[in-house]
Tab-separated table of C-alpha atoms in Angstrom:
chain	number	residue	atom	x	y	z
A	1	UNK	CA	-138.417	-13.736	-242.434
A	2	UNK	CA	-138.525	-17.474	-243.169
A	3	UNK	CA	-140.711	-18.656	-246.047
A	4	UNK	CA	-141.782	-22.272	-246.437
A	5	UNK	CA	-144.723	-24.583	-246.981
A	6	UNK	CA	-146.953	-25.368	-243.967
A	7	UNK	CA	-145.055	-27.515	-241.496
A	8	UNK	CA	-145.871	-31.219	-241.618
A	9	UNK	CA	-145.725	-33.782	-238.873
A	10	UNK	CA	-143.152	-36.555	-239.140
A	11	UNK	CA	-145.826	-39.002	-240.285
A	12	UNK	CA	-147.205	-36.568	-242.856
A	13	UNK	CA	-143.764	-35.886	-244.270
A	14	UNK	CA	-142.955	-39.610	-244.359
A	15	UNK	CA	-146.162	-40.158	-246.342
A	16	UNK	CA	-145.130	-37.377	-248.741
A	17	UNK	CA	-141.738	-38.973	-249.354
A	18	UNK	CA	-143.394	-42.379	-249.772
A	19	UNK	CA	-145.543	-40.888	-252.545
A	20	UNK	CA	-142.456	-39.316	-254.147
A	21	UNK	CA	-140.611	-42.645	-254.260
A	22	UNK	CA	-143.716	-44.504	-255.440
A	23	UNK	CA	-144.017	-41.942	-258.218
A	24	UNK	CA	-140.391	-42.483	-259.198
A	25	UNK	CA	-141.035	-46.210	-259.620
A	26	UNK	CA	-144.148	-45.475	-261.657
A	27	UNK	CA	-142.185	-43.112	-263.901
A	28	UNK	CA	-139.708	-45.868	-264.670
A	29	UNK	CA	-142.581	-48.245	-265.419
A	30	UNK	CA	-143.919	-45.629	-267.833
A	31	UNK	CA	-140.528	-45.600	-269.527
A	32	UNK	CA	-140.644	-49.388	-269.974
A	33	UNK	CA	-144.107	-49.190	-271.500
A	34	UNK	CA	-142.918	-46.451	-273.827
A	35	UNK	CA	-139.697	-48.017	-275.066
A	36	UNK	CA	-141.068	-51.562	-275.333
A	37	UNK	CA	-144.037	-50.344	-277.363
A	38	UNK	CA	-146.542	-51.775	-274.909
A	39	UNK	CA	-148.775	-48.713	-274.691
A	40	UNK	CA	-148.877	-48.361	-278.465
A	41	UNK	CA	-149.658	-52.066	-278.863
A	42	UNK	CA	-152.508	-51.896	-276.350
A	43	UNK	CA	-153.871	-48.784	-278.058
A	44	UNK	CA	-153.732	-50.438	-281.484
A	45	UNK	CA	-155.062	-53.890	-280.550
A	46	UNK	CA	-157.334	-53.266	-277.568
A	47	UNK	CA	-157.706	-55.555	-274.522
A	48	UNK	CA	-154.904	-58.109	-274.461
A	49	UNK	CA	-153.542	-60.888	-272.320
A	50	UNK	CA	-149.913	-60.799	-271.241
A	51	UNK	CA	-149.087	-63.441	-273.842
A	52	UNK	CA	-150.825	-61.523	-276.617
A	53	UNK	CA	-149.065	-58.303	-275.683
A	54	UNK	CA	-145.696	-60.044	-275.614
A	55	UNK	CA	-146.241	-61.754	-278.973
A	56	UNK	CA	-147.386	-58.555	-280.669
A	57	UNK	CA	-144.496	-56.499	-279.298
A	58	UNK	CA	-141.733	-59.102	-279.502
A	59	UNK	CA	-141.118	-59.139	-275.747
A	60	UNK	CA	-141.137	-61.601	-272.853
A	61	UNK	CA	-144.545	-62.706	-271.546
A	62	UNK	CA	-143.504	-63.099	-267.906
A	63	UNK	CA	-142.139	-59.548	-267.758
A	64	UNK	CA	-145.223	-58.333	-269.597
A	65	UNK	CA	-147.560	-59.883	-267.025
A	66	UNK	CA	-145.739	-58.335	-264.077
A	67	UNK	CA	-145.699	-54.929	-265.760
A	68	UNK	CA	-149.376	-55.168	-266.728
A	69	UNK	CA	-150.397	-56.002	-263.169
A	70	UNK	CA	-148.305	-53.119	-261.832
A	71	UNK	CA	-149.973	-50.776	-264.304
A	72	UNK	CA	-153.417	-51.855	-263.106
A	73	UNK	CA	-152.472	-51.402	-259.452
A	74	UNK	CA	-151.113	-47.931	-260.220
A	75	UNK	CA	-154.265	-46.912	-262.103
A	76	UNK	CA	-152.857	-46.737	-265.626
A	77	UNK	CA	-154.571	-49.811	-267.097
A	78	UNK	CA	-157.761	-51.704	-266.300
A	79	UNK	CA	-158.128	-55.481	-265.984
A	80	UNK	CA	-160.962	-57.829	-266.936
A	81	UNK	CA	-160.672	-60.404	-264.163
A	82	UNK	CA	-163.649	-62.349	-265.494
A	83	UNK	CA	-161.629	-63.360	-268.518
A	84	UNK	CA	-159.197	-66.275	-268.196
A	85	UNK	CA	-156.436	-65.401	-268.744
A	86	UNK	CA	-156.873	-61.830	-267.571
A	87	UNK	CA	-157.156	-59.185	-270.278
A	88	UNK	CA	-155.640	-55.752	-269.770
A	89	UNK	CA	-156.874	-52.540	-271.404
A	90	UNK	CA	-155.574	-49.024	-271.935
A	91	UNK	CA	-158.587	-46.689	-271.477
A	92	UNK	CA	-159.117	-44.277	-274.354
A	93	UNK	CA	-158.750	-41.227	-272.106
A	94	UNK	CA	-155.386	-42.556	-270.902
A	95	UNK	CA	-154.239	-43.222	-274.463
A	96	UNK	CA	-154.306	-39.474	-275.184
A	97	UNK	CA	-151.741	-39.038	-272.416
A	98	UNK	CA	-149.551	-42.009	-273.319
A	99	UNK	CA	-149.643	-42.554	-277.096
A	100	UNK	CA	-151.154	-39.534	-278.874
A	101	UNK	CA	-148.052	-37.574	-279.865
A	102	UNK	CA	-150.149	-34.641	-281.133
A	103	UNK	CA	-152.267	-34.267	-277.971
A	104	UNK	CA	-151.489	-31.417	-275.583
A	105	UNK	CA	-152.174	-34.003	-272.848
A	106	UNK	CA	-149.271	-36.190	-274.070
A	107	UNK	CA	-147.063	-36.704	-271.001
A	108	UNK	CA	-145.043	-39.835	-271.716
A	109	UNK	CA	-141.911	-37.902	-272.826
A	110	UNK	CA	-141.534	-36.644	-269.251
A	111	UNK	CA	-140.784	-40.192	-268.131
A	112	UNK	CA	-138.303	-40.598	-270.973
A	113	UNK	CA	-136.441	-37.426	-269.991
A	114	UNK	CA	-136.130	-38.334	-266.339
A	115	UNK	CA	-135.068	-41.854	-267.264
A	116	UNK	CA	-132.219	-40.254	-269.210
A	117	UNK	CA	-131.155	-38.114	-266.263
A	118	UNK	CA	-131.481	-41.076	-263.898
A	119	UNK	CA	-128.874	-43.017	-265.871
A	120	UNK	CA	-126.463	-40.117	-265.300
A	121	UNK	CA	-127.026	-39.619	-261.569
A	122	UNK	CA	-123.452	-40.714	-260.654
A	123	UNK	CA	-122.114	-38.154	-263.146
A	124	UNK	CA	-124.452	-35.512	-261.704
A	125	UNK	CA	-123.177	-36.224	-258.196
A	126	UNK	CA	-119.624	-35.691	-259.408
A	127	UNK	CA	-120.592	-32.519	-261.268
A	128	UNK	CA	-122.275	-31.091	-258.188
A	129	UNK	CA	-119.107	-31.760	-256.177
A	130	UNK	CA	-116.680	-30.262	-258.656
A	131	UNK	CA	-118.714	-27.576	-260.410
A	132	UNK	CA	-118.494	-29.443	-263.715
A	133	UNK	CA	-121.408	-30.443	-265.905
A	134	UNK	CA	-123.305	-33.183	-267.703
A	135	UNK	CA	-124.065	-32.307	-271.324
A	136	UNK	CA	-127.095	-33.045	-273.494
A	137	UNK	CA	-124.805	-35.288	-275.525
A	138	UNK	CA	-124.092	-37.348	-272.397
A	139	UNK	CA	-127.813	-37.631	-271.628
A	140	UNK	CA	-128.213	-39.231	-275.036
A	141	UNK	CA	-131.048	-40.201	-277.338
A	142	UNK	CA	-133.723	-40.465	-274.650
A	143	UNK	CA	-133.245	-36.872	-273.529
A	144	UNK	CA	-133.037	-35.478	-277.048
A	145	UNK	CA	-136.147	-37.275	-278.252
A	146	UNK	CA	-138.042	-36.465	-275.063
A	147	UNK	CA	-137.330	-32.753	-275.427
A	148	UNK	CA	-138.684	-32.696	-278.954
A	149	UNK	CA	-141.689	-34.846	-278.109
A	150	UNK	CA	-142.645	-32.734	-275.083
A	151	UNK	CA	-142.967	-29.538	-277.104
A	152	UNK	CA	-144.327	-31.077	-280.296
A	153	UNK	CA	-148.048	-30.907	-279.334
A	154	UNK	CA	-147.799	-27.224	-278.364
A	155	UNK	CA	-146.146	-26.394	-281.665
A	156	UNK	CA	-148.316	-28.640	-283.826
A	157	UNK	CA	-151.728	-27.835	-282.350
A	158	UNK	CA	-151.423	-24.431	-280.680
A	159	UNK	CA	-148.558	-22.275	-281.948
A	160	UNK	CA	-149.968	-20.954	-285.218
A	161	UNK	CA	-153.643	-21.665	-284.468
A	162	UNK	CA	-154.124	-20.252	-280.962
A	163	UNK	CA	-150.976	-18.494	-279.738
A	164	UNK	CA	-149.288	-16.375	-282.413
A	165	UNK	CA	-152.633	-15.017	-283.720
A	166	UNK	CA	-152.968	-13.288	-280.324
A	167	UNK	CA	-150.291	-10.863	-281.572
A	168	UNK	CA	-151.996	-9.377	-284.651
A	169	UNK	CA	-149.037	-7.598	-286.251
A	170	UNK	CA	-146.828	-10.694	-285.898
A	171	UNK	CA	-149.564	-12.970	-287.216
A	172	UNK	CA	-150.131	-10.700	-290.214
A	173	UNK	CA	-146.423	-10.546	-291.010
A	174	UNK	CA	-146.095	-14.339	-290.916
A	175	UNK	CA	-149.233	-14.800	-292.991
A	176	UNK	CA	-147.779	-12.518	-295.663
A	177	UNK	CA	-144.756	-14.808	-295.930
A	178	UNK	CA	-141.037	-14.232	-295.996
A	179	UNK	CA	-138.022	-15.882	-294.436
A	180	UNK	CA	-137.773	-16.661	-290.734
A	181	UNK	CA	-135.087	-18.211	-288.539
A	182	UNK	CA	-135.716	-20.721	-285.769
A	183	UNK	CA	-132.710	-20.588	-283.442
A	184	UNK	CA	-132.044	-23.690	-281.342
A	185	UNK	CA	-134.607	-25.605	-283.385
A	186	UNK	CA	-133.899	-29.051	-281.926
A	187	UNK	CA	-135.838	-31.732	-283.796
A	188	UNK	CA	-137.621	-29.075	-285.816
A	189	UNK	CA	-141.218	-29.189	-284.598
A	190	UNK	CA	-141.564	-25.397	-284.250
A	191	UNK	CA	-140.046	-24.827	-287.694
A	192	UNK	CA	-142.443	-27.365	-289.182
A	193	UNK	CA	-145.424	-25.859	-287.371
A	194	UNK	CA	-144.569	-22.389	-288.686
A	195	UNK	CA	-144.362	-23.710	-292.246
A	196	UNK	CA	-147.632	-25.634	-291.952
A	197	UNK	CA	-149.484	-22.771	-290.281
A	198	UNK	CA	-148.135	-20.082	-292.599
A	199	UNK	CA	-147.881	-21.607	-296.090
A	200	UNK	CA	-146.053	-18.588	-297.561
A	201	UNK	CA	-143.156	-18.807	-295.090
A	202	UNK	CA	-139.700	-20.236	-295.655
A	203	UNK	CA	-138.145	-21.369	-292.392
A	204	UNK	CA	-134.471	-21.891	-291.576
A	205	UNK	CA	-133.833	-24.008	-288.466
A	206	UNK	CA	-130.427	-23.761	-286.772
A	207	UNK	CA	-129.002	-25.877	-283.946
A	208	UNK	CA	-125.555	-26.948	-282.742
A	209	UNK	CA	-126.641	-30.579	-282.261
A	210	UNK	CA	-126.123	-32.671	-285.405
A	211	UNK	CA	-128.420	-35.589	-284.408
A	212	UNK	CA	-131.241	-33.115	-283.711
A	213	UNK	CA	-130.778	-31.504	-287.110
A	214	UNK	CA	-130.831	-34.906	-288.817
A	215	UNK	CA	-134.086	-35.745	-287.018
A	216	UNK	CA	-135.519	-32.333	-287.924
A	217	UNK	CA	-134.821	-32.898	-291.615
A	218	UNK	CA	-136.560	-36.288	-291.476
A	219	UNK	CA	-139.537	-34.799	-289.667
A	220	UNK	CA	-139.900	-31.992	-292.214
A	221	UNK	CA	-139.759	-34.464	-295.079
A	222	UNK	CA	-142.386	-36.696	-293.486
A	223	UNK	CA	-144.668	-33.662	-292.990
A	224	UNK	CA	-144.269	-32.587	-296.612
A	225	UNK	CA	-142.662	-29.200	-295.930
A	226	UNK	CA	-139.022	-29.920	-296.792
A	227	UNK	CA	-139.317	-27.585	-299.779
A	228	UNK	CA	-139.875	-24.629	-297.419
A	229	UNK	CA	-138.009	-25.722	-294.277
A	230	UNK	CA	-134.247	-26.176	-294.195
A	231	UNK	CA	-131.984	-27.052	-291.292
A	232	UNK	CA	-128.309	-26.458	-290.591
A	233	UNK	CA	-125.851	-27.378	-287.876
A	234	UNK	CA	-124.370	-24.058	-286.762
A	235	UNK	CA	-123.493	-21.944	-283.746
A	236	UNK	CA	-126.144	-19.247	-283.760
A	237	UNK	CA	-123.797	-16.793	-282.025
A	238	UNK	CA	-121.637	-16.741	-285.175
A	239	UNK	CA	-124.453	-15.742	-287.567
A	240	UNK	CA	-123.876	-12.388	-289.245
A	241	UNK	CA	-126.096	-11.564	-292.250
A	242	UNK	CA	-129.364	-9.665	-291.770
A	243	UNK	CA	-131.555	-11.918	-293.852
A	244	UNK	CA	-134.721	-12.759	-291.914
A	245	UNK	CA	-138.164	-11.180	-291.678
A	246	UNK	CA	-138.629	-12.664	-288.188
A	247	UNK	CA	-136.346	-14.515	-285.774
A	248	UNK	CA	-137.561	-16.991	-283.155
A	249	UNK	CA	-135.967	-18.883	-280.266
A	250	UNK	CA	-138.287	-21.481	-278.763
A	251	UNK	CA	-137.398	-22.730	-275.260
A	252	UNK	CA	-133.652	-22.678	-275.698
A	253	UNK	CA	-132.275	-19.398	-274.327
A	254	UNK	CA	-132.100	-20.714	-270.766
A	255	UNK	CA	-129.963	-23.634	-272.004
A	256	UNK	CA	-127.321	-21.522	-273.714
A	257	UNK	CA	-123.900	-20.992	-272.142
A	258	UNK	CA	-123.768	-17.570	-273.830
A	259	UNK	CA	-127.357	-16.308	-274.196
A	260	UNK	CA	-126.223	-12.720	-274.706
A	261	UNK	CA	-124.065	-13.724	-277.673
A	262	UNK	CA	-126.929	-15.619	-279.298
A	263	UNK	CA	-129.429	-12.823	-278.661
A	264	UNK	CA	-126.971	-10.348	-280.188
A	265	UNK	CA	-126.735	-12.591	-283.248
A	266	UNK	CA	-130.535	-12.775	-283.464
A	267	UNK	CA	-130.557	-8.971	-283.495
A	268	UNK	CA	-127.938	-8.929	-286.276
A	269	UNK	CA	-129.692	-11.389	-288.554
A	270	UNK	CA	-133.119	-9.761	-288.275
A	271	UNK	CA	-133.982	-7.273	-290.984
A	272	UNK	CA	-134.508	-3.718	-289.660
A	273	UNK	CA	-137.780	-3.674	-287.748
A	274	UNK	CA	-138.234	-7.466	-287.960
A	275	UNK	CA	-139.694	-9.090	-284.823
A	276	UNK	CA	-137.373	-11.076	-282.572
A	277	UNK	CA	-139.442	-13.477	-280.472
A	278	UNK	CA	-138.376	-15.671	-277.559
A	279	UNK	CA	-140.510	-18.397	-276.004
A	280	UNK	CA	-139.230	-19.734	-272.711
A	281	UNK	CA	-140.495	-21.077	-269.411
A	282	UNK	CA	-143.327	-19.334	-267.593
A	283	UNK	CA	-141.764	-18.765	-264.186
A	284	UNK	CA	-142.735	-16.697	-261.181
A	285	UNK	CA	-141.334	-13.179	-261.159
A	286	UNK	CA	-139.194	-13.990	-258.107
A	287	UNK	CA	-138.281	-17.078	-256.117
A	288	UNK	CA	-141.160	-18.034	-253.834
A	289	UNK	CA	-141.903	-21.308	-252.006
A	290	UNK	CA	-145.530	-21.320	-253.173
A	291	UNK	CA	-144.732	-20.970	-256.902
A	292	UNK	CA	-146.694	-24.156	-257.610
A	293	UNK	CA	-146.312	-27.534	-259.327
A	294	UNK	CA	-145.199	-26.191	-262.729
A	295	UNK	CA	-142.254	-24.370	-261.210
A	296	UNK	CA	-141.497	-27.433	-259.082
A	297	UNK	CA	-141.210	-29.409	-262.316
A	298	UNK	CA	-139.052	-26.682	-263.878
A	299	UNK	CA	-136.644	-26.972	-260.952
A	300	UNK	CA	-136.590	-30.726	-261.586
A	301	UNK	CA	-135.515	-30.069	-265.164
A	302	UNK	CA	-132.953	-27.580	-263.962
A	303	UNK	CA	-131.177	-29.605	-261.290
A	304	UNK	CA	-131.033	-32.756	-263.433
A	305	UNK	CA	-130.679	-31.500	-266.992
A	306	UNK	CA	-130.535	-27.848	-268.024
A	307	UNK	CA	-128.188	-26.458	-265.374
A	308	UNK	CA	-125.743	-29.408	-265.626
A	309	UNK	CA	-125.724	-29.007	-269.405
A	310	UNK	CA	-125.081	-25.287	-269.038
A	311	UNK	CA	-122.231	-26.002	-266.638
A	312	UNK	CA	-120.698	-28.478	-269.096
A	313	UNK	CA	-119.494	-25.549	-271.229
A	314	UNK	CA	-116.633	-23.162	-270.576
A	315	UNK	CA	-117.405	-19.491	-269.924
A	316	UNK	CA	-121.042	-20.235	-269.175
A	317	UNK	CA	-123.573	-18.025	-267.391
A	318	UNK	CA	-125.310	-21.231	-266.157
A	319	UNK	CA	-128.842	-19.862	-266.309
A	320	UNK	CA	-130.804	-23.040	-265.563
A	321	UNK	CA	-134.408	-23.766	-266.490
A	322	UNK	CA	-136.004	-21.316	-264.051
A	323	UNK	CA	-135.178	-18.176	-266.002
A	324	UNK	CA	-137.107	-15.191	-264.633
A	325	UNK	CA	-138.487	-12.525	-266.965
A	326	UNK	CA	-136.085	-10.038	-265.396
A	327	UNK	CA	-133.145	-12.291	-266.298
A	328	UNK	CA	-134.110	-12.440	-269.952
A	329	UNK	CA	-134.635	-8.675	-269.962
A	330	UNK	CA	-131.093	-8.226	-268.629
A	331	UNK	CA	-129.698	-10.558	-271.294
A	332	UNK	CA	-131.633	-8.695	-274.011
A	333	UNK	CA	-130.308	-5.299	-272.922
A	334	UNK	CA	-126.771	-6.664	-272.812
A	335	UNK	CA	-127.280	-7.913	-276.393
A	336	UNK	CA	-128.212	-4.439	-277.646
A	337	UNK	CA	-131.990	-4.534	-277.364
A	338	UNK	CA	-134.017	-2.006	-275.364
A	339	UNK	CA	-135.460	-4.888	-273.373
A	340	UNK	CA	-137.793	-7.883	-273.501
A	341	UNK	CA	-141.518	-7.182	-273.284
A	342	UNK	CA	-143.980	-9.950	-272.428
A	343	UNK	CA	-146.458	-10.641	-275.244
A	344	UNK	CA	-150.204	-11.109	-274.515
A	345	UNK	CA	-150.077	-14.876	-274.966
A	346	UNK	CA	-151.394	-16.821	-271.982
A	347	UNK	CA	-149.988	-20.336	-271.680
A	348	UNK	CA	-149.663	-22.596	-268.646
A	349	UNK	CA	-146.035	-23.537	-269.294
A	350	UNK	CA	-144.545	-20.895	-271.595
A	351	UNK	CA	-144.095	-17.146	-271.804
A	352	UNK	CA	-143.558	-15.275	-275.061
A	353	UNK	CA	-141.338	-12.187	-275.313
A	354	UNK	CA	-140.683	-9.609	-278.011
A	355	UNK	CA	-137.160	-8.191	-277.960
A	356	UNK	CA	-137.033	-4.578	-279.102
């Protein structure tokens, strides 16, 4: 049996590819607007001419005008053609998507991530030929910051307010306080959210990436929770002492070269009976061509970022982004758990598991 999308004519498929390439150009234009501060400047100052935007952002006016016109043509900005010179505006509804870092509609980090992978396409070609990898360190600052920024709104506005309260016993335990570990904490937004949402908690964030840990410490200090949130650079698989009342791993298990080793360590460091919770991608149960746009995006992450990073390590299982529930269950059983049960938390992008 052959499974596929409905067959397109040559012209229909050519139009599809045209839209794909047009979207790629638009994504790079989004990156320019992000890194040059143009979206933020338009949001802060309102309708602006190209010269005004350039002066306020310390950039070149001729480039600014070309970019502004492209943004209007692509439907991102609006233009007041009655004004001479033309004024360009970022609509308020669009600002939530492009500049509001706490909005669950914030999408700009996606462009930053794929800009980072685009720079490394020659390395990815070589990795695909040889079976090697391209690490997060090689992808650099753009990828690291994009990863943190993509998940920040979910953690800041949903995690402790909407999602974890759906599991009453877990919510009650966290409300009572104690000490929890956040494995693979990245830039610390989940750790910070836990501390803000549960004021009696002390949170210990752990990650192997030193720049991420440095950013996490700054973020915790800026949010006023550094007295209850600490961060350390460490290999989670080497942790030994049972010292935590709950252990979390937010969207990192699929990235790990040795997920079984880390899950086994999470089991070791949890106090007897303490919950061990994993949040990872919400994927279809099995590979299917009609899995939808979210899974299409997850495969984009996987082929350009997560799988190459996994393959950059020795002795790796090379999971990739599209980790099925059955795969995590297998990892959990290999780590000494009885399995991974799906928690009753409904989210478009993520699935929550309790390891028992």
